[in-house]
Short mmCIF file of C-alpha atoms in Angstrom, two decimals:
data_model
loop_
_atom_site.label_atom_id
_atom_site.label_comp_id
_atom_site.label_asym_id
_atom_site.label_seq_id
_atom_site.Cartn_x
_atom_site.Cartn_y
_atom_site.Cartn_z
CA UNK A 1477 77.46 117.66 101.30
CA UNK A 1478 76.20 115.45 104.11
CA UNK A 1479 75.79 111.81 103.11
CA UNK A 1480 74.30 108.92 105.00
CA UNK A 1481 74.46 105.20 105.56
CA UNK A 1482 71.79 103.15 107.29
CA UNK A 1483 73.05 104.24 110.71
CA UNK A 1484 75.13 107.38 110.25
CA UNK A 1485 75.22 110.81 108.70
CA UNK A 1486 78.70 111.89 107.71
CA UNK A 1487 80.84 114.37 105.85
CA UNK A 1488 84.39 113.03 105.93
CA UNK A 1489 87.06 114.17 103.51
CA UNK A 1490 90.75 113.33 103.54
CA UNK A 1491 93.61 115.24 101.93
CA UNK A 1492 96.14 112.60 100.92
CA UNK A 1493 99.64 113.29 99.61
CA UNK A 1494 102.23 110.71 98.54
CA UNK A 1495 105.33 110.56 96.38
CA UNK A 1496 106.89 108.14 93.88
CA UNK A 1497 109.91 106.13 94.94
CA UNK A 1498 113.17 108.04 94.77
CA UNK A 1499 111.04 111.23 94.33
CA UNK A 1500 111.52 110.97 90.58
CA UNK A 1501 109.82 113.78 88.64
CA UNK A 1502 108.18 111.57 86.03
CA UNK A 1503 104.45 111.94 86.74
CA UNK A 1504 103.81 114.10 83.67
CA UNK A 1505 102.10 113.85 80.29
CA UNK A 1506 100.48 110.48 79.61
CA UNK A 1507 101.57 109.11 82.99
CA UNK A 1508 99.69 111.91 84.74
CA UNK A 1509 96.52 111.36 82.69
CA UNK A 1510 96.66 107.59 83.17
CA UNK A 1511 97.08 107.93 86.95
CA UNK A 1512 94.20 110.40 87.25
CA UNK A 1513 91.94 107.94 85.40
CA UNK A 1514 93.11 105.05 87.62
CA UNK A 1515 92.49 107.08 90.82
CA UNK A 1516 88.96 107.86 89.61
CA UNK A 1517 88.39 104.18 88.79
CA UNK A 1518 89.58 103.06 92.24
CA UNK A 1519 87.35 105.56 94.02
CA UNK A 1520 84.34 104.49 91.98
CA UNK A 1521 84.98 100.80 92.69
CA UNK A 1522 85.53 101.39 96.44
CA UNK A 1523 82.50 103.71 96.84
CA UNK A 1524 84.68 106.74 97.58
CA UNK A 1525 84.18 110.28 96.32
CA UNK A 1526 87.17 111.68 94.46
CA UNK A 1527 86.46 115.36 95.06
CA UNK A 1528 89.77 116.57 93.64
CA UNK A 1529 92.98 115.10 92.29
CA UNK A 1530 96.21 116.74 91.23
CA UNK A 1531 99.14 114.74 89.95
CA UNK A 1532 102.28 116.86 90.16
CA UNK A 1533 105.60 115.82 88.55
CA UNK A 1534 106.98 114.50 91.87
CA UNK A 1535 103.94 113.95 94.13
CA UNK A 1536 100.18 113.35 94.18
CA UNK A 1537 97.40 115.25 95.98
CA UNK A 1538 94.00 113.58 96.39
CA UNK A 1539 90.93 114.93 98.18
CA UNK A 1540 88.70 111.93 98.89
CA UNK A 1541 85.35 111.65 100.63
CA UNK A 1542 84.62 108.38 102.42
CA UNK A 1543 82.03 106.73 104.65
CA UNK A 1544 83.12 106.40 108.30
CA UNK A 1545 83.66 102.63 107.97
CA UNK A 1546 86.90 103.22 106.01
CA UNK A 1547 89.98 104.14 108.02
CA UNK A 1548 92.22 106.79 106.42
CA UNK A 1549 95.14 104.33 106.33
CA UNK A 1550 92.96 101.81 104.45
CA UNK A 1551 92.01 104.42 101.85
CA UNK A 1552 95.69 105.31 101.34
CA UNK A 1553 96.60 101.62 101.00
CA UNK A 1554 93.85 101.11 98.43
CA UNK A 1555 94.83 104.14 96.36
CA UNK A 1556 98.57 103.51 96.39
CA UNK A 1557 98.51 99.72 96.10
CA UNK A 1558 95.80 99.36 93.51
CA UNK A 1559 97.04 102.29 91.39
CA UNK A 1560 100.58 100.89 91.20
CA UNK A 1561 99.33 97.41 90.38
CA UNK A 1562 96.87 98.57 87.69
CA UNK A 1563 99.35 101.01 86.15
CA UNK A 1564 102.18 98.47 86.01
CA UNK A 1565 99.91 95.80 84.48
CA UNK A 1566 98.55 98.12 81.79
CA UNK A 1567 101.60 100.13 80.72
CA UNK A 1568 105.27 99.49 79.96
CA UNK A 1569 106.69 102.25 82.17
CA UNK A 1570 106.57 101.57 85.91
CA UNK A 1571 105.21 103.49 88.86
CA UNK A 1572 106.26 102.77 92.45
CA UNK A 1573 105.21 104.68 95.56
CA UNK A 1574 107.17 105.22 98.77
CA UNK A 1575 105.72 103.73 101.94
CA UNK A 1576 105.21 107.17 103.48
CA UNK A 1577 102.23 109.49 103.01
CA UNK A 1578 100.41 112.44 104.51
CA UNK A 1579 96.72 112.38 105.37
CA UNK A 1580 94.72 115.23 106.88
CA UNK A 1581 91.03 115.48 107.63
CA UNK A 1582 88.71 118.15 106.33
CA UNK A 1583 85.04 118.78 106.80
CA UNK A 1584 82.49 121.53 106.62
CA UNK A 1585 82.36 122.36 110.34
CA UNK A 1586 84.93 124.52 112.05
CA UNK A 1587 86.15 123.82 115.56
CA UNK A 1588 84.00 126.69 116.86
CA UNK A 1589 80.88 125.34 115.15
CA UNK A 1590 81.40 121.91 116.74
CA UNK A 1591 81.94 123.46 120.16
CA UNK A 1592 78.70 125.50 119.81
CA UNK A 1593 76.78 122.42 118.67
CA UNK A 1594 77.96 120.39 121.67
CA UNK A 1595 77.17 123.27 124.05
CA UNK A 1596 73.65 123.51 122.57
CA UNK A 1597 73.11 119.78 123.08
CA UNK A 1598 73.79 120.04 126.81
CA UNK A 1599 70.62 122.07 127.29
CA UNK A 1600 68.47 119.73 125.14
CA UNK A 1601 66.35 116.79 126.27
CA UNK A 1602 68.31 113.63 126.91
#
């Protein structure tokens, strides 16, 4: 769904994947539920759209929509840093993330659709 700010229309979504330190398979049960709630809380506080989240035993997948003012690396830093801090303050067991991550972009327009749109603009009034 296309959203807007005062100066831009956008539809930016990022697929983010990261893993716990030492790739321990401990993100299950209550830990999984707690992390999903914390990710939702972070996104709400940072004005991000958490379209989808999946906490696997040894890694996390998030699909997050964001305004264009937020760099993908900033979003990842928010999600990983704030989630670890909140989790470790609230619960006795600990969660630590590795420094590495994957982020990929996703949107509603295919490469062909963008190319057609740009080609159509060339013939329009400038």
